Amino acid sequence: MTTLLGLDLRDRLAVVAGGGPVAAVKVALLLEAGARIRVIAPALCEDLVDAFAAHRISWEMREVIETDLDGAWLVVAATGDRAADEAVCRWATAARTWSINAGSGQHGTARSPALLRRAGLAIGIVSQESPDPRRIVVLRDELAAVPDLVKEGDDPNVAIESVDAVIASAAVDLRHRRPRPGRVTLVGGGPGAEDLMTVRGRIALSEADVVITDRLGPRSVLGRLPVDVEVIHVGKVPGGHGPTQAEINALLIEQAQRGRHVVRLKGGDPFLFGRGGEEVIACREHGIPVEVVPGVSSALSVPAIAGIPVTHRGTASSVTIAHGHHRLSPAAYAPVADGTTTLVLLMAVTLLADHVADALAAGVPPQTPVCIVERGTLPDERCLRARLDGVVDAAERADLQAPAIIVVGAVADPRLLAAVADHSEAAVLA
Ligand code: SAH
């Protein structure tokens, strides 16, 4: 399904095969659309009997046959019998007549949208993938509850933009309701501030049946998920224990094998020190579809928030992002020592004193500016600046804790982006 038509059915013949409650719902919509309706069914449910009495509906009391479709503009298959519905849709297609399969949705050439009427506009929602009537109705109802979604006089494009904005805000429930194969989406949640999460990531969250999350990344979005979305925390507290990577992989697979859409929410970007690659491999080994939604990595965004461009023309022409759980080799410090490269260290708070000692030993000048940003982009963010040879003391005094990003290099000089900066002088910091 790629396009959506608004059909003018006024005084045009629509044939409905079936007389049960599903047919009754479609008949009500067709009546509203002003269609002429012919119902073919061995029996009518109560709602249809009432509609039959009150409106221009003709009824033939028998099973549907192919010639019943003659002259129809639109056919609705709602017999309650899968094979019969599919046959009706095939006849319709042979006669080049649009058909809605109100049962399984298969073989029909049209779908009836969940409709939201506002300010003289009709906003129709259909599934682009396999039909999922409850999903579109839930979304319609949620959009209907949004105040001022569409205002009088808005043109359709404005209405579409408003709907888009609501969907992008992750404020609606987009979960699939019909059974479908499970899948996993690795979502990079960004450094922590909710508005630094991507729209694609937010939409994936709105589609999640279960969210498996780390300690880092945006937490506030989790509070707005529908109450019956399961949230499983697998994050490790620094120095503490949590599930092993193998256990996390097994959890992803087990959840997806239950037919759920699993969102694996991670801090920053899933592929930067996030072990996302391992999770992708584990899913693929088990034949589970897996998608990756990139995220805004803390390695670049946290320095940026602190006013540090990790590269800057004439100051630093490259950047090294390193994992600071272990000591780096002396070679890693050489480009930092010659002043051309910025070093960004993640997970390096515990070994800060070792890293600093190694950097100094490798020839990084003691006056090199260092900036440590703790809980960057979060409301309680702290930023500490010091010279390389003073940073260990300063960090101890400030009791800096993980998560923090450590930036080493001339770009960490707070005067770099100042309106009037003295670029000739090396940083002189506390
Ligand atoms: N995949 C993540 C990094 C995971 S490793 C990313 O791309 O950002 C975890 C480390 O990231 C933390 O120890 C810390 O060094 C850093 N980090 C993540 N979020 C941070 C934040 N808001 N402020 C400071 N550092 C952060």
Tab-separated table of C-alpha atoms and ligand atoms in Angstrom:
chain	number	residue	atom	x	y	z
A	1	MET	CA	0.000	0.000	0.000
A	2	THR	CA	1.631	3.184	-1.025
A	3	THR	CA	-1.088	5.622	-1.903
A	4	LEU	CA	-4.258	6.819	-0.371
A	5	LEU	CA	-7.298	7.962	-2.302
A	6	GLY	CA	-10.244	9.896	-1.088
A	7	LEU	CA	-13.032	8.271	-3.073
A	8	ASP	CA	-16.294	9.958	-3.949
A	9	LEU	CA	-18.816	7.169	-3.443
A	10	ARG	CA	-21.943	9.270	-3.550
A	11	ASP	CA	-24.711	7.389	-5.412
A	12	ARG	CA	-22.186	4.813	-6.555
A	13	LEU	CA	-22.879	1.149	-6.081
A	14	ALA	CA	-20.930	-0.642	-3.354
A	15	VAL	CA	-21.426	-4.362	-2.904
A	16	VAL	CA	-20.982	-5.829	0.579
A	17	ALA	CA	-20.610	-9.599	0.811
A	18	GLY	CA	-21.588	-10.683	4.316
A	19	GLY	CA	-24.160	-9.723	6.911
A	20	GLY	CA	-22.352	-9.868	10.264
A	21	PRO	CA	-21.086	-7.134	12.585
A	22	VAL	CA	-17.982	-6.460	10.472
A	23	ALA	CA	-20.181	-5.933	7.410
A	24	ALA	CA	-22.400	-3.682	9.526
A	25	VAL	CA	-19.470	-1.404	10.379
A	26	LYS	CA	-18.529	-1.118	6.704
A	27	VAL	CA	-22.140	-0.487	5.710
A	28	ALA	CA	-22.338	2.345	8.223
A	29	LEU	CA	-19.240	3.932	6.684
A	30	LEU	CA	-20.569	3.459	3.165
A	31	LEU	CA	-23.866	5.026	4.173
A	32	GLU	CA	-21.991	7.975	5.545
A	33	ALA	CA	-20.129	8.214	2.252
A	34	GLY	CA	-23.479	8.318	0.428
A	35	ALA	CA	-22.981	5.073	-1.497
A	36	ARG	CA	-25.757	2.898	-2.895
A	37	ILE	CA	-25.373	-0.380	-1.078
A	38	ARG	CA	-26.162	-3.924	-2.067
A	39	VAL	CA	-25.672	-6.517	0.667
A	40	ILE	CA	-25.413	-10.168	-0.275
A	41	ALA	CA	-25.670	-12.465	2.729
A	42	PRO	CA	-27.687	-15.465	3.891
A	43	ALA	CA	-28.567	-13.581	7.092
A	44	LEU	CA	-28.234	-10.091	8.580
A	45	CYS	CA	-27.120	-9.199	12.076
A	46	GLU	CA	-29.263	-6.843	14.116
A	47	ASP	CA	-27.358	-3.691	13.205
A	48	LEU	CA	-27.760	-4.441	9.542
A	49	VAL	CA	-31.448	-5.173	9.915
A	50	ASP	CA	-31.832	-1.702	11.447
A	51	ALA	CA	-29.741	-0.100	8.704
A	52	PHE	CA	-31.727	-2.011	6.113
A	53	ALA	CA	-34.978	-0.657	7.493
A	54	ALA	CA	-33.776	2.941	7.633
A	55	HIS	CA	-31.733	3.372	4.464
A	56	ARG	CA	-31.417	2.607	0.813
A	57	ILE	CA	-29.875	-0.788	1.179
A	58	SER	CA	-30.814	-3.703	-0.972
A	59	TRP	CA	-30.320	-7.164	0.412
A	60	GLU	CA	-30.098	-10.493	-1.326
A	61	MET	CA	-30.521	-13.375	1.062
A	62	ARG	CA	-27.970	-15.890	-0.198
A	63	GLU	CA	-24.279	-16.568	-0.599
A	64	VAL	CA	-22.409	-14.176	-2.870
A	65	ILE	CA	-21.635	-15.137	-6.481
A	66	GLU	CA	-19.332	-13.473	-8.991
A	67	THR	CA	-22.064	-11.686	-10.970
A	68	ASP	CA	-23.197	-9.910	-7.786
A	69	LEU	CA	-20.273	-7.620	-8.334
A	70	ASP	CA	-21.560	-6.372	-11.694
A	71	GLY	CA	-21.732	-2.604	-11.814
A	72	ALA	CA	-20.020	-2.099	-8.435
A	73	TRP	CA	-17.443	0.639	-7.880
A	74	LEU	CA	-16.305	-0.896	-4.637
A	75	VAL	CA	-16.641	-4.323	-3.095
A	76	VAL	CA	-16.366	-5.191	0.583
A	77	ALA	CA	-15.666	-8.822	1.464
A	78	ALA	CA	-16.918	-9.481	5.000
A	79	THR	CA	-18.424	-12.952	4.863
A	80	GLY	CA	-16.533	-14.182	7.894
A	81	ASP	CA	-15.100	-16.977	5.772
A	82	ARG	CA	-11.513	-16.500	4.738
A	83	ALA	CA	-11.733	-18.433	1.470
A	84	ALA	CA	-14.992	-16.747	0.491
A	85	ASP	CA	-13.573	-13.280	1.225
A	86	GLU	CA	-10.525	-14.003	-0.870
A	87	ALA	CA	-12.668	-15.285	-3.743
A	88	VAL	CA	-14.746	-12.092	-3.643
A	89	CYS	CA	-11.571	-10.005	-3.809
A	90	ARG	CA	-10.267	-12.018	-6.741
A	91	TRP	CA	-13.534	-11.561	-8.649
A	92	ALA	CA	-13.382	-7.854	-7.926
A	93	THR	CA	-9.838	-7.591	-9.217
A	94	ALA	CA	-10.784	-9.513	-12.371
A	95	ALA	CA	-13.559	-6.955	-12.898
A	96	ARG	CA	-11.165	-4.047	-12.118
A	97	THR	CA	-13.218	-3.072	-9.137
A	98	TRP	CA	-11.557	-1.952	-5.890
A	99	SER	CA	-12.066	-4.345	-3.032
A	100	ILE	CA	-11.650	-4.228	0.723
A	101	ASN	CA	-11.106	-7.516	2.481
A	102	ALA	CA	-12.591	-6.752	5.884
A	103	GLY	CA	-11.539	-10.157	7.184
A	104	SER	CA	-7.857	-10.941	6.821
A	105	GLY	CA	-7.132	-7.941	4.641
A	106	GLN	CA	-5.375	-10.182	2.139
A	107	HIS	CA	-6.029	-9.904	-1.601
A	108	GLY	CA	-8.067	-6.737	-1.284
A	109	THR	CA	-6.926	-3.809	-3.435
A	110	ALA	CA	-8.110	-1.108	-1.045
A	111	ARG	CA	-8.090	-0.552	2.683
A	112	SER	CA	-10.508	1.407	4.740
A	113	PRO	CA	-8.704	3.991	6.817
A	114	ALA	CA	-9.297	4.817	10.440
A	115	LEU	CA	-10.731	8.281	9.956
A	116	LEU	CA	-10.265	11.387	11.981
A	117	ARG	CA	-12.422	14.312	10.984
A	118	ARG	CA	-11.351	17.783	11.991
A	119	ALA	CA	-11.942	21.266	10.719
A	120	GLY	CA	-13.385	20.119	7.414
A	121	LEU	CA	-10.542	17.688	6.821
A	122	ALA	CA	-10.576	13.917	6.928
A	123	ILE	CA	-7.324	12.361	8.068
A	124	GLY	CA	-7.227	8.716	7.073
A	125	ILE	CA	-4.810	6.197	8.548
A	126	VAL	CA	-4.001	2.903	6.858
A	127	SER	CA	-1.243	0.403	7.494
A	128	GLN	CA	1.407	0.324	4.837
A	129	GLU	CA	2.505	-3.100	5.935
A	130	SER	CA	0.080	-5.947	6.540
A	131	PRO	CA	-3.280	-4.714	7.782
A	132	ASP	CA	-3.604	-4.093	11.497
A	133	PRO	CA	-7.005	-2.542	12.186
A	134	ARG	CA	-6.612	-2.115	15.934
A	135	ARG	CA	-3.278	-0.400	15.507
A	136	ILE	CA	-4.684	2.263	13.221
A	137	VAL	CA	-7.745	2.761	15.399
A	138	VAL	CA	-5.582	3.243	18.515
A	139	LEU	CA	-3.460	5.778	16.644
A	140	ARG	CA	-6.543	7.563	15.336
A	141	ASP	CA	-7.969	7.782	18.869
A	142	GLU	CA	-4.700	9.093	20.252
A	143	LEU	CA	-4.460	11.719	17.533
A	144	ALA	CA	-8.068	12.633	18.187
A	145	ALA	CA	-7.145	13.398	21.801
A	146	VAL	CA	-4.428	15.882	20.812
A	147	PRO	CA	-5.753	19.401	21.402
A	148	ASP	CA	-5.584	21.642	18.344
A	149	LEU	CA	-4.109	18.941	16.142
A	150	VAL	CA	-5.772	20.664	13.216
A	151	LYS	CA	-7.394	24.049	13.280
A	152	GLU	CA	-10.142	25.557	11.191
A	153	GLY	CA	-8.665	26.826	7.957
A	154	ASP	CA	-5.532	24.649	8.094
A	155	ASP	CA	-4.657	23.233	4.745
A	156	PRO	CA	-4.085	19.486	4.410
A	157	ASN	CA	-0.316	19.869	4.350
A	158	VAL	CA	-0.364	21.647	7.692
A	159	ALA	CA	-2.563	18.861	9.050
A	160	ILE	CA	-0.073	16.260	7.847
A	161	GLU	CA	2.779	18.174	9.463
A	162	SER	CA	0.925	18.258	12.792
A	163	VAL	CA	0.247	14.529	12.654
A	164	ASP	CA	3.882	13.942	11.751
A	165	ALA	CA	5.045	16.034	14.687
A	166	VAL	CA	2.877	14.090	17.128
A	167	ILE	CA	4.174	10.774	15.791
A	168	ALA	CA	7.780	11.999	15.916
A	169	SER	CA	7.382	13.072	19.547
A	170	ALA	CA	6.960	9.433	20.599
A	171	ALA	CA	3.798	10.449	22.383
A	172	VAL	CA	1.592	7.936	20.592
A	173	ASP	CA	1.222	4.203	20.762
A	174	LEU	CA	2.329	2.625	17.483
A	175	ARG	CA	2.547	-0.962	18.639
A	176	HIS	CA	1.478	-3.605	16.173
A	177	ARG	CA	-1.563	-5.499	17.372
A	178	ARG	CA	-1.709	-8.366	14.928
A	179	PRO	CA	0.804	-11.159	15.454
A	180	ARG	CA	3.931	-10.738	13.377
A	181	PRO	CA	7.451	-12.097	13.473
A	182	GLY	CA	9.565	-10.697	16.278
A	183	ARG	CA	12.376	-8.288	15.545
A	184	VAL	CA	14.982	-6.243	17.321
A	185	THR	CA	15.805	-2.570	16.851
A	186	LEU	CA	19.000	-1.242	18.390
A	187	VAL	CA	18.297	2.380	19.148
A	188	GLY	CA	20.988	4.901	19.917
A	189	GLY	CA	19.328	7.085	22.529
A	190	GLY	CA	21.867	9.908	22.488
A	191	PRO	CA	23.784	11.245	25.488
A	192	GLY	CA	20.843	11.634	27.846
A	193	ALA	CA	18.820	14.746	27.040
A	194	GLU	CA	15.556	13.538	25.594
A	195	ASP	CA	15.565	16.059	22.782
A	196	LEU	CA	18.895	14.728	21.554
A	197	MET	CA	17.273	11.441	20.650
A	198	THR	CA	16.537	10.994	16.964
A	199	VAL	CA	13.028	11.008	15.559
A	200	ARG	CA	13.624	7.551	14.119
A	201	GLY	CA	14.632	6.288	17.539
A	202	ARG	CA	11.564	7.783	19.166
A	203	ILE	CA	9.272	6.215	16.599
A	204	ALA	CA	10.935	2.841	17.182
A	205	LEU	CA	10.203	3.276	20.904
A	206	SER	CA	6.547	3.978	20.157
A	207	GLU	CA	6.429	0.671	18.296
A	208	ALA	CA	8.135	-1.324	21.050
A	209	ASP	CA	6.458	-4.201	22.870
A	210	VAL	CA	9.437	-4.412	25.191
A	211	VAL	CA	12.359	-2.054	25.844
A	212	ILE	CA	15.675	-3.400	27.062
A	213	THR	CA	17.640	-0.467	28.328
A	214	ASP	CA	21.001	0.572	29.736
A	215	ARG	CA	21.712	3.003	32.511
A	216	LEU	CA	22.910	5.674	30.080
A	217	GLY	CA	20.868	7.464	27.479
A	218	PRO	CA	17.491	9.119	27.811
A	219	ARG	CA	15.504	7.892	30.797
A	220	SER	CA	12.595	10.302	30.730
A	221	VAL	CA	11.141	8.827	27.519
A	222	LEU	CA	10.666	5.516	29.306
A	223	GLY	CA	8.208	7.090	31.698
A	224	ARG	CA	5.910	8.029	28.858
A	225	LEU	CA	5.601	4.573	27.329
A	226	PRO	CA	2.196	2.886	27.614
A	227	VAL	CA	2.024	1.141	31.008
A	228	ASP	CA	1.929	-2.331	29.513
A	229	VAL	CA	5.187	-1.913	27.580
A	230	GLU	CA	7.681	-3.978	29.487
A	231	VAL	CA	10.916	-2.171	30.387
A	232	ILE	CA	13.873	-4.345	31.331
A	233	HIS	CA	16.967	-2.674	32.800
A	234	VAL	CA	20.206	-4.407	31.978
A	235	GLY	CA	22.634	-1.591	32.693
A	236	LYS	CA	25.625	-1.977	34.924
A	237	VAL	CA	26.252	0.550	37.630
A	238	PRO	CA	29.936	1.492	37.655
A	239	GLY	CA	31.802	-1.188	39.540
A	240	GLY	CA	28.568	-3.067	40.109
A	241	HIS	CA	27.076	-6.112	38.541
A	242	GLY	CA	24.552	-6.545	35.819
A	243	PRO	CA	23.730	-9.188	33.274
A	244	THR	CA	26.609	-10.339	31.083
A	245	GLN	CA	26.615	-9.543	27.383
A	246	ALA	CA	25.766	-13.182	26.637
A	247	GLU	CA	22.750	-12.906	28.932
A	248	ILE	CA	21.636	-9.703	27.251
A	249	ASN	CA	21.965	-11.323	23.808
A	250	ALA	CA	19.921	-14.302	25.006
A	251	LEU	CA	17.253	-11.960	26.362
A	252	LEU	CA	16.970	-10.088	23.048
A	253	ILE	CA	16.581	-13.363	21.182
A	254	GLU	CA	14.124	-14.874	23.614
A	255	GLN	CA	11.910	-11.764	23.538
A	256	ALA	CA	11.983	-11.535	19.745
A	257	GLN	CA	11.192	-15.229	19.426
A	258	ARG	CA	7.988	-14.495	21.325
A	259	GLY	CA	6.914	-12.339	18.391
A	260	ARG	CA	7.680	-9.054	20.094
A	261	HIS	CA	9.245	-5.914	18.730
A	262	VAL	CA	12.232	-5.514	21.013
A	263	VAL	CA	13.828	-2.087	21.293
A	264	ARG	CA	17.329	-2.258	22.673
A	265	LEU	CA	17.827	1.282	23.912
A	266	LYS	CA	21.420	2.331	24.363
A	267	GLY	CA	23.231	5.465	25.366
A	268	GLY	CA	24.811	7.465	22.564
A	269	ASP	CA	25.330	5.470	19.400
A	270	PRO	CA	24.845	1.692	19.489
A	271	PHE	CA	28.101	1.007	17.684
A	272	LEU	CA	30.453	3.169	19.716
A	273	PHE	CA	31.567	1.138	22.718
A	274	GLY	CA	28.009	-0.093	22.937
A	275	ARG	CA	28.548	-3.717	21.980
A	276	GLY	CA	25.838	-3.198	19.392
A	277	GLY	CA	27.794	-5.203	16.849
A	278	GLU	CA	27.723	-8.250	19.094
A	279	GLU	CA	23.983	-7.949	19.535
A	280	VAL	CA	23.469	-7.683	15.766
A	281	ILE	CA	25.514	-10.849	15.234
A	282	ALA	CA	23.599	-12.720	17.945
A	283	CYS	CA	20.255	-11.778	16.361
A	284	ARG	CA	21.405	-12.729	12.869
A	285	GLU	CA	22.674	-16.070	14.118
A	286	HIS	CA	19.143	-16.775	15.272
A	287	GLY	CA	17.486	-15.479	12.103
A	288	ILE	CA	15.953	-12.504	13.893
A	289	PRO	CA	15.573	-9.346	11.820
A	290	VAL	CA	17.572	-6.563	13.379
A	291	GLU	CA	17.748	-2.891	12.522
A	292	VAL	CA	20.060	-0.203	13.837
A	293	VAL	CA	19.008	3.347	14.543
A	294	PRO	CA	22.137	5.475	14.928
A	295	GLY	CA	22.361	7.804	17.868
A	296	VAL	CA	24.085	11.024	18.805
A	297	SER	CA	27.239	9.763	20.471
A	298	SER	CA	28.347	11.248	23.756
A	299	ALA	CA	31.903	11.212	22.403
A	300	LEU	CA	31.151	14.164	20.137
A	301	SER	CA	27.978	15.673	21.554
A	302	VAL	CA	29.077	16.032	25.173
A	303	PRO	CA	32.209	18.031	24.244
A	304	ALA	CA	30.060	20.072	21.850
A	305	ILE	CA	27.608	20.912	24.615
A	306	ALA	CA	30.558	22.057	26.711
A	307	GLY	CA	31.646	24.343	23.873
A	308	ILE	CA	34.458	22.127	22.638
A	309	PRO	CA	34.850	21.508	18.915
A	310	VAL	CA	36.801	18.254	18.822
A	311	THR	CA	38.467	19.421	15.623
A	312	HIS	CA	39.164	23.058	14.851
A	313	ARG	CA	41.025	24.440	11.867
A	314	GLY	CA	44.543	25.301	12.905
A	315	THR	CA	44.179	23.671	16.315
A	316	ALA	CA	43.323	19.986	15.926
A	317	SER	CA	42.914	18.135	12.653
A	318	SER	CA	41.882	14.751	13.989
A	319	VAL	CA	40.282	13.155	16.972
A	320	THR	CA	40.899	9.862	18.702
A	321	ILE	CA	38.059	8.340	20.669
A	322	ALA	CA	39.335	5.771	23.118
A	323	HIS	CA	37.980	3.449	25.705
A	324	GLY	CA	39.537	4.232	29.075
A	325	HIS	CA	38.814	1.063	30.983
A	326	HIS	CA	42.400	0.034	30.319
A	327	ARG	CA	45.587	2.032	30.030
A	328	LEU	CA	46.438	3.182	26.509
A	329	SER	CA	49.717	2.417	24.794
A	330	PRO	CA	52.343	5.218	24.686
A	331	ALA	CA	51.836	5.312	20.887
A	332	ALA	CA	48.244	6.427	21.421
A	333	TYR	CA	49.534	9.622	23.044
A	334	ALA	CA	52.057	10.565	20.366
A	335	PRO	CA	49.636	12.530	18.127
A	336	VAL	CA	48.256	14.231	21.239
A	337	ALA	CA	51.786	15.107	22.331
A	338	ASP	CA	52.517	16.826	19.018
A	339	GLY	CA	49.324	18.850	19.376
A	340	THR	CA	47.503	17.760	16.205
A	341	THR	CA	45.005	15.347	17.696
A	342	THR	CA	42.277	15.660	20.287
A	343	LEU	CA	41.900	12.699	22.611
A	344	VAL	CA	38.392	11.878	23.811
A	345	LEU	CA	38.313	9.281	26.553
A	346	LEU	CA	35.174	7.404	27.552
A	347	MET	CA	34.824	5.256	30.638
A	348	ALA	CA	38.041	6.708	31.972
A	349	VAL	CA	37.140	8.226	35.339
A	350	THR	CA	38.333	5.288	37.442
A	351	LEU	CA	41.744	5.190	35.788
A	352	LEU	CA	42.096	8.961	35.391
A	353	ALA	CA	45.337	9.148	37.388
A	354	ASP	CA	46.893	6.355	35.299
A	355	HIS	CA	45.851	7.972	32.019
A	356	VAL	CA	47.288	11.301	33.071
A	357	ALA	CA	50.561	9.710	34.228
A	358	ASP	CA	50.832	7.824	30.913
A	359	ALA	CA	50.100	10.956	28.880
A	360	LEU	CA	52.730	12.969	30.713
A	361	ALA	CA	55.235	10.128	30.374
A	362	ALA	CA	54.523	9.967	26.639
A	363	GLY	CA	55.417	13.625	26.271
A	364	VAL	CA	52.027	15.339	26.297
A	365	PRO	CA	52.832	18.838	27.645
A	366	PRO	CA	51.724	19.347	31.269
A	367	GLN	CA	49.900	22.550	30.383
A	368	THR	CA	47.675	20.782	27.804
A	369	PRO	CA	44.053	21.716	28.481
A	370	VAL	CA	41.754	18.996	29.763
A	371	CYS	CA	38.004	19.173	30.136
A	372	ILE	CA	35.931	16.593	31.960
A	373	VAL	CA	32.180	16.660	31.467
A	374	GLU	CA	30.132	14.616	33.884
A	375	ARG	CA	26.534	13.658	32.941
A	376	GLY	CA	26.731	15.821	29.837
A	377	THR	CA	23.419	17.189	28.480
A	378	LEU	CA	21.585	16.181	31.659
A	379	PRO	CA	20.175	18.766	34.070
A	380	ASP	CA	22.926	18.096	36.626
A	381	GLU	CA	25.770	18.259	34.094
A	382	ARG	CA	29.124	19.361	35.521
A	383	CYS	CA	32.124	20.535	33.609
A	384	LEU	CA	35.635	20.697	34.999
A	385	ARG	CA	38.589	22.326	33.253
A	386	ALA	CA	42.200	22.003	34.271
A	387	ARG	CA	45.707	21.561	32.930
A	388	LEU	CA	46.807	18.008	32.353
A	389	ASP	CA	49.144	18.118	35.356
A	390	GLY	CA	46.421	19.465	37.652
A	391	VAL	CA	43.400	17.528	36.510
A	392	VAL	CA	43.705	14.549	38.844
A	393	ASP	CA	43.602	16.758	41.940
A	394	ALA	CA	40.847	18.900	40.524
A	395	ALA	CA	38.725	15.855	39.659
A	396	GLU	CA	39.243	14.429	43.123
A	397	ARG	CA	38.282	17.679	44.784
A	398	ALA	CA	35.159	17.869	42.663
A	399	ASP	CA	34.426	14.161	43.290
A	400	LEU	CA	33.788	13.582	39.592
A	401	GLN	CA	31.929	10.401	38.807
A	402	ALA	CA	31.002	8.370	35.741
A	403	PRO	CA	29.522	8.846	33.251
A	404	ALA	CA	31.997	11.417	32.102
A	405	ILE	CA	33.832	12.368	28.931
A	406	ILE	CA	37.431	13.471	29.157
A	407	VAL	CA	38.782	15.709	26.412
A	408	VAL	CA	42.539	16.229	26.185
A	409	GLY	CA	43.992	18.719	23.744
A	410	ALA	CA	44.201	22.370	22.757
A	411	VAL	CA	40.524	22.397	21.752
A	412	ALA	CA	39.653	22.044	25.447
A	413	ASP	CA	41.032	25.527	26.083
A	414	PRO	CA	37.979	27.538	27.151
A	415	ARG	CA	39.331	30.578	25.280
A	416	LEU	CA	39.240	28.793	21.921
A	417	LEU	CA	35.712	29.877	21.049
A	418	ALA	CA	35.745	33.084	23.067
A	419	ALA	CA	34.908	36.213	21.102
A	420	VAL	CA	38.367	37.612	21.712
A	421	ALA	CA	40.790	34.765	22.168
A	422	ASP	CA	44.516	34.713	22.373
A	423	HIS	CA	45.348	31.691	20.277
A	424	SER	CA	49.077	32.251	20.407
A	425	GLU	CA	49.423	31.394	24.034
A	426	ALA	CA	49.197	27.844	25.288
A	427	ALA	CA	46.492	27.298	27.819
A	428	VAL	CA	47.168	28.447	31.305
A	429	LEU	CA	44.680	26.813	33.544
A	430	ALA	CA	44.224	26.142	37.201
B	1	SAH	N1	27.627	4.281	23.026
B	1	SAH	C1	27.873	5.375	23.924
B	1	SAH	C2	29.085	5.156	24.779
B	1	SAH	C3	28.948	3.997	25.696
B	1	SAH	S1	30.322	3.790	26.751
B	1	SAH	C4	27.970	6.666	23.102
B	1	SAH	O1	28.071	6.629	21.886
B	1	SAH	O2	27.892	7.718	23.725
B	1	SAH	C5	29.794	4.630	28.175
B	1	SAH	C6	30.578	5.888	28.360
B	1	SAH	O3	30.065	6.907	27.547
B	1	SAH	C7	30.513	6.462	29.749
B	1	SAH	O4	31.377	5.817	30.639
B	1	SAH	C8	30.958	7.875	29.489
B	1	SAH	O5	32.337	7.950	29.302
B	1	SAH	C9	30.285	8.151	28.164
B	1	SAH	N2	29.009	8.855	28.317
B	1	SAH	C10	27.822	8.434	27.888
B	1	SAH	N3	26.866	9.345	28.142
B	1	SAH	C11	27.491	10.373	28.745
B	1	SAH	C12	27.062	11.634	29.252
B	1	SAH	N4	25.785	12.022	29.177
B	1	SAH	N5	27.983	12.449	29.794
B	1	SAH	C13	29.263	12.091	29.876
B	1	SAH	N6	29.721	10.917	29.411
B	1	SAH	C14	28.853	10.072	28.851
